[in-house]
Short mmCIF file of the N, C-alpha and C atoms (twelve columns), coordinates in Angstrom:
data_MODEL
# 
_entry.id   MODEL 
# 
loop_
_atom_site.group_PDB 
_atom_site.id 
_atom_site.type_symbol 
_atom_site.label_atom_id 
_atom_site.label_alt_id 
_atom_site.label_comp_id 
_atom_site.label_asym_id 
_atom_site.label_seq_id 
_atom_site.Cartn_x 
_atom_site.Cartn_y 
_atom_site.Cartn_z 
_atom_site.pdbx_PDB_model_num 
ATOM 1   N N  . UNK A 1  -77.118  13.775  -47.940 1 
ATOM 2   C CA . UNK A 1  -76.384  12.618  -48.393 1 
ATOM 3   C C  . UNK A 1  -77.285  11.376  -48.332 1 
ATOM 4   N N  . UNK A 2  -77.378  10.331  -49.590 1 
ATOM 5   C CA . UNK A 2  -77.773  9.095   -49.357 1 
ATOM 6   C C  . UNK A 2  -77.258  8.040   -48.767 1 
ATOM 7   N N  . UNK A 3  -77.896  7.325   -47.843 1 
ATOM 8   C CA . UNK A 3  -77.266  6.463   -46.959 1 
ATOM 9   C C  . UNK A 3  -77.426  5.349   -47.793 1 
ATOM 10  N N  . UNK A 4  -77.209  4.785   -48.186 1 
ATOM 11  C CA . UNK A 4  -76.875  3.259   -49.109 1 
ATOM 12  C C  . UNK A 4  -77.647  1.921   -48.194 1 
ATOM 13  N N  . UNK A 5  -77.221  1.859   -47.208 1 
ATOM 14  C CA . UNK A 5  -76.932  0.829   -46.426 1 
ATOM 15  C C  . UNK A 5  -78.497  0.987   -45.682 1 
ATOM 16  N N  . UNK A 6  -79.137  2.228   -45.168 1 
ATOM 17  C CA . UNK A 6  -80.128  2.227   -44.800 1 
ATOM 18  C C  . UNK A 6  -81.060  2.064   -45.879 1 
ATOM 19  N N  . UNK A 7  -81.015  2.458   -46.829 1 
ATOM 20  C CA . UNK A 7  -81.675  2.193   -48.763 1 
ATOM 21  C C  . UNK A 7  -81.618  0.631   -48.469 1 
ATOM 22  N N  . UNK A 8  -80.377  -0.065  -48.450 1 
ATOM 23  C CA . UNK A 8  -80.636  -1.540  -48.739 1 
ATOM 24  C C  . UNK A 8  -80.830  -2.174  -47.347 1 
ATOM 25  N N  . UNK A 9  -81.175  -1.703  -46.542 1 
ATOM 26  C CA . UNK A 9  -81.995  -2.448  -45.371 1 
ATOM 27  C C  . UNK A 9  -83.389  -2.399  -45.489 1 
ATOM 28  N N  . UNK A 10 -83.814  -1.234  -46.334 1 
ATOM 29  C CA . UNK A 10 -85.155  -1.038  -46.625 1 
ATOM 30  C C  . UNK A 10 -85.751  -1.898  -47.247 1 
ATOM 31  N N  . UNK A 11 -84.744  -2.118  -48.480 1 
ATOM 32  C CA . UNK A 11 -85.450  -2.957  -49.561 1 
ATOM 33  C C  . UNK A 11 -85.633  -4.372  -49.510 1 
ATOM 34  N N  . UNK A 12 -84.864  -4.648  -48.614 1 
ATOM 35  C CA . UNK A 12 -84.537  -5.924  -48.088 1 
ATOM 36  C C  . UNK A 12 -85.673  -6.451  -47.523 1 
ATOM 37  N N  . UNK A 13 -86.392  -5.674  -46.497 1 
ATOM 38  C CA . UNK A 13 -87.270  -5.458  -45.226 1 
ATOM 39  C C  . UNK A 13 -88.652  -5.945  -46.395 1 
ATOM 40  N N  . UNK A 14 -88.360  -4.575  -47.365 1 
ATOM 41  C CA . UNK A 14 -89.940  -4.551  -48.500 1 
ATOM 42  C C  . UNK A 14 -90.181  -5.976  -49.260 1 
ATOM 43  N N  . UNK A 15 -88.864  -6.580  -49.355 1 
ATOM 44  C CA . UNK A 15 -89.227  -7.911  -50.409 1 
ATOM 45  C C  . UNK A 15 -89.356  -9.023  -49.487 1 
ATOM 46  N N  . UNK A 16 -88.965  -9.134  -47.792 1 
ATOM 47  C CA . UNK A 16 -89.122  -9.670  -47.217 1 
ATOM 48  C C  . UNK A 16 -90.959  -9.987  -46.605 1 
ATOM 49  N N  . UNK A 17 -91.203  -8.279  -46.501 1 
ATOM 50  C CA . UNK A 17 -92.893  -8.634  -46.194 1 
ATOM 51  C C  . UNK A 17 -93.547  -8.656  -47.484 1 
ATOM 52  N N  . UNK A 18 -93.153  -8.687  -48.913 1 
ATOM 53  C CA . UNK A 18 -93.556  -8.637  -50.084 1 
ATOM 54  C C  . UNK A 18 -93.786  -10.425 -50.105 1 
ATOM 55  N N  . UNK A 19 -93.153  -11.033 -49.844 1 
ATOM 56  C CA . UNK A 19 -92.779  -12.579 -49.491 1 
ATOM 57  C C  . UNK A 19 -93.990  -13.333 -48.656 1 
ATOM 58  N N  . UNK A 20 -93.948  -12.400 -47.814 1 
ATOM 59  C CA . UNK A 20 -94.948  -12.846 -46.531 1 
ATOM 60  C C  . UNK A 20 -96.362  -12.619 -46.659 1 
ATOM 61  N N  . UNK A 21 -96.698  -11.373 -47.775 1 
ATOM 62  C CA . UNK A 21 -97.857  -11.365 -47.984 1 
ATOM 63  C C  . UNK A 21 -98.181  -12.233 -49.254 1 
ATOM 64  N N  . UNK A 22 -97.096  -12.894 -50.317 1 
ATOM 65  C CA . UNK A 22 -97.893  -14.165 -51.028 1 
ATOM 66  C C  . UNK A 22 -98.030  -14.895 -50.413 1 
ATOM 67  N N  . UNK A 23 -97.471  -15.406 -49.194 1 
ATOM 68  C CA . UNK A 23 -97.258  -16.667 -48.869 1 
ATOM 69  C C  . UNK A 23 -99.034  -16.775 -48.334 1 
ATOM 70  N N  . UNK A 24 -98.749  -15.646 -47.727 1 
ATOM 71  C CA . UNK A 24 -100.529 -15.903 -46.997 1 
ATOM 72  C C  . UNK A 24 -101.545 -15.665 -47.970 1 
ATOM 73  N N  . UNK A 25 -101.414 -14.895 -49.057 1 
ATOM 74  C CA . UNK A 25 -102.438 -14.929 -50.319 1 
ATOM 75  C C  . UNK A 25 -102.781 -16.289 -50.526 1 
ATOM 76  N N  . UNK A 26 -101.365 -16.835 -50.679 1 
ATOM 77  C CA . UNK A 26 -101.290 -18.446 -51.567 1 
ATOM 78  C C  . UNK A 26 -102.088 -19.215 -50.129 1 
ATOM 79  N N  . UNK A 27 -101.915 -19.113 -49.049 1 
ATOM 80  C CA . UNK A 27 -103.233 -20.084 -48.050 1 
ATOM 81  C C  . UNK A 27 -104.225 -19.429 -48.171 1 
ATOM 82  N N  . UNK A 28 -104.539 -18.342 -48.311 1 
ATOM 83  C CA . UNK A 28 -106.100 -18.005 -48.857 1 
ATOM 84  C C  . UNK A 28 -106.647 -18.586 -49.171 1 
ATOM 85  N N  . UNK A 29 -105.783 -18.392 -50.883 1 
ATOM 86  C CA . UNK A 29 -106.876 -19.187 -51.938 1 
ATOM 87  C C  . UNK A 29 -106.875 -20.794 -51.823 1 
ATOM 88  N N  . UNK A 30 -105.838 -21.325 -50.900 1 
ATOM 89  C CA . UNK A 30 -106.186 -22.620 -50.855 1 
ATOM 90  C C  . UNK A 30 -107.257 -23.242 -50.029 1 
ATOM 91  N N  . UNK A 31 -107.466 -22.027 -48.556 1 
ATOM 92  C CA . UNK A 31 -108.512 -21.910 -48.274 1 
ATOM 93  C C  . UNK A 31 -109.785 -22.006 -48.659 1 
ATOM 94  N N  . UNK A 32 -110.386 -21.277 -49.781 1 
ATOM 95  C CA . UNK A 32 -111.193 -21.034 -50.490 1 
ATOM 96  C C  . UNK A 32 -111.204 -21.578 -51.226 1 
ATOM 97  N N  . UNK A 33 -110.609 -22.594 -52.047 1 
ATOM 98  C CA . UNK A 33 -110.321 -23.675 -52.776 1 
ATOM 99  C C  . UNK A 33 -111.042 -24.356 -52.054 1 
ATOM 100 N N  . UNK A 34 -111.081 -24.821 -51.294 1 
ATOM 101 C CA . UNK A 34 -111.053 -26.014 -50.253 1 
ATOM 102 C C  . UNK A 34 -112.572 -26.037 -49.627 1 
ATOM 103 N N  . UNK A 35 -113.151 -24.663 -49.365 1 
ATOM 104 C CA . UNK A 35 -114.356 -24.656 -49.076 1 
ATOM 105 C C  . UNK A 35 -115.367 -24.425 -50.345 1 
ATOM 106 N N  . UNK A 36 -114.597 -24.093 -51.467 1 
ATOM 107 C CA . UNK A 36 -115.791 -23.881 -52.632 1 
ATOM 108 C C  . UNK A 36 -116.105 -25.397 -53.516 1 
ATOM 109 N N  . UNK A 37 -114.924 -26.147 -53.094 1 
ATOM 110 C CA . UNK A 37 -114.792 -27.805 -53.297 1 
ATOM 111 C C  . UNK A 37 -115.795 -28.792 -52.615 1 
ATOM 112 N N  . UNK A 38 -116.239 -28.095 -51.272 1 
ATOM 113 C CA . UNK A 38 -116.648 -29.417 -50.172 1 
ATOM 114 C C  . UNK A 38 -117.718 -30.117 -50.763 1 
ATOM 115 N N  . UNK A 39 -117.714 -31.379 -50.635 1 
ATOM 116 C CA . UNK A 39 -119.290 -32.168 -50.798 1 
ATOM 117 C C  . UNK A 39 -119.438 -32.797 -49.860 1 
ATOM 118 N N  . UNK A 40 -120.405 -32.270 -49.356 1 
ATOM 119 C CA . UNK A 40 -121.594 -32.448 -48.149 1 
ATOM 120 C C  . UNK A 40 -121.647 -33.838 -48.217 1 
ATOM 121 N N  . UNK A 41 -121.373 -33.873 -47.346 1 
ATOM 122 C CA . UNK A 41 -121.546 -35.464 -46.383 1 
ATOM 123 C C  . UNK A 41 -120.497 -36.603 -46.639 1 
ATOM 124 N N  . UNK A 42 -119.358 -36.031 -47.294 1 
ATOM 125 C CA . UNK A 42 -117.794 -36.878 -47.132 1 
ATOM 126 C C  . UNK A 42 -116.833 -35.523 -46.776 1 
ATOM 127 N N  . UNK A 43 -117.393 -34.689 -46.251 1 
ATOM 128 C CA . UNK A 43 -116.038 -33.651 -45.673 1 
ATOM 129 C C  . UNK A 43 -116.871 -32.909 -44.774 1 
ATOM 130 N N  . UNK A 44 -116.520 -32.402 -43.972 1 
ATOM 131 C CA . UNK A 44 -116.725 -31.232 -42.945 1 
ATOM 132 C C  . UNK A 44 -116.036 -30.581 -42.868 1 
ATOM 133 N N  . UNK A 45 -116.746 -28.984 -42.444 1 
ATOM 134 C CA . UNK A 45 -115.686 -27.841 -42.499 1 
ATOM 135 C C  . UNK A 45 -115.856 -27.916 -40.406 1 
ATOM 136 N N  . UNK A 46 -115.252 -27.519 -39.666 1 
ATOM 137 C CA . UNK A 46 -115.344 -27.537 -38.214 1 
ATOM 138 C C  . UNK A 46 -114.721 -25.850 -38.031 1 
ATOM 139 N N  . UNK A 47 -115.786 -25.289 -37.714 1 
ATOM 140 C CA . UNK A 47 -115.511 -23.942 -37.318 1 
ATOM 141 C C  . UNK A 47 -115.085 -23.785 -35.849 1 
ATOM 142 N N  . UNK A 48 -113.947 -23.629 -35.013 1 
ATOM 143 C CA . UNK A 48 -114.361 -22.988 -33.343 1 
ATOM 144 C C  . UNK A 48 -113.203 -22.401 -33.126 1 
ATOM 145 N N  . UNK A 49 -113.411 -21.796 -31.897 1 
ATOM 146 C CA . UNK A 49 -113.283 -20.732 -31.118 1 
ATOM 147 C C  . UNK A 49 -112.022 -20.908 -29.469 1 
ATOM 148 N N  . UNK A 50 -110.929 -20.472 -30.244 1 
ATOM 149 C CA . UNK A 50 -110.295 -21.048 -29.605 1 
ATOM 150 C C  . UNK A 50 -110.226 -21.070 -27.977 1 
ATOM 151 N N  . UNK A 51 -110.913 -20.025 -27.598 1 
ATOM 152 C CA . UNK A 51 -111.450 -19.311 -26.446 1 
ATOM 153 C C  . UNK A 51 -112.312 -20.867 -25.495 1 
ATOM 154 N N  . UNK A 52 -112.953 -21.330 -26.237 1 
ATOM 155 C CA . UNK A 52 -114.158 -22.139 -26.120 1 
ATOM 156 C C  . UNK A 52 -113.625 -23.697 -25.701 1 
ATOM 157 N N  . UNK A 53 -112.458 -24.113 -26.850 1 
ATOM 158 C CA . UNK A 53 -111.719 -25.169 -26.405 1 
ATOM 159 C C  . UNK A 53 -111.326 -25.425 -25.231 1 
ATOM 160 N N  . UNK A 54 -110.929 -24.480 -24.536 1 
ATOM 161 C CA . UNK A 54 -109.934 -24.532 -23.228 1 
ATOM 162 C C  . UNK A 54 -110.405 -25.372 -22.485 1 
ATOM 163 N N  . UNK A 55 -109.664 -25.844 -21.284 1 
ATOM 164 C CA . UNK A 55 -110.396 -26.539 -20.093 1 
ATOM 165 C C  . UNK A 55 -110.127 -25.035 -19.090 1 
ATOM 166 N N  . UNK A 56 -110.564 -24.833 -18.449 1 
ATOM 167 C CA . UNK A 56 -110.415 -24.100 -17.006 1 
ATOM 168 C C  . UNK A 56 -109.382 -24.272 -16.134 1 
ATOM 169 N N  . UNK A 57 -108.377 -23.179 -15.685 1 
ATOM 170 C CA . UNK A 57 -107.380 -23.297 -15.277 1 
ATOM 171 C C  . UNK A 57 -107.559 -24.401 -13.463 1 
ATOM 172 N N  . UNK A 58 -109.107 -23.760 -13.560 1 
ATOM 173 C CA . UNK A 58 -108.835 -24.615 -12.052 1 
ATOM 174 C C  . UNK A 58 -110.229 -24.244 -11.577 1 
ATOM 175 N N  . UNK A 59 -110.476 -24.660 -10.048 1 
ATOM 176 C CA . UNK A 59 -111.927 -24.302 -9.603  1 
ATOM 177 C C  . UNK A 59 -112.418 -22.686 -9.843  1 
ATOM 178 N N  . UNK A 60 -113.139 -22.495 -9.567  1 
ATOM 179 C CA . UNK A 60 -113.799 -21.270 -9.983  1 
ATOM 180 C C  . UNK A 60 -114.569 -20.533 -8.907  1 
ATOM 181 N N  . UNK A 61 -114.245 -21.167 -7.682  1 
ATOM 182 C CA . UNK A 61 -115.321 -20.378 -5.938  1 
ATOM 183 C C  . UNK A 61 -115.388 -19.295 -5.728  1 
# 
């Protein structure tokens, strides 16, 4: 027997991450927009590491 209801939870689910993967396509290319645009020496790109930012929770002995 076909379950209907599990069918349309599926599809639901598929157009939902179908959604989620333009959304992040569409910052891609704005990404890449953005760096194939730059002119040197009125923009900077700032690469780091979020690891690197931190301050230290506390002494270190």
């Amino acid at each position: 027997m076909i379950d209907r209801q599990a069918m349309a939870n599926d599809l639901q689910q598929a157009r939902q991450a179908r959604m989620e993967a333009q959304a992040a396509n569409s910052e891609v290319e704005e990404l890449i927009w953005q760096v194939q645009h730059v002119r040197l020496g009125r923009q900077r790109i700032v690469f780091s590491i979020a690891g690197f930012d931190q301050e230290p929770d506390g002494p270190t002995h």
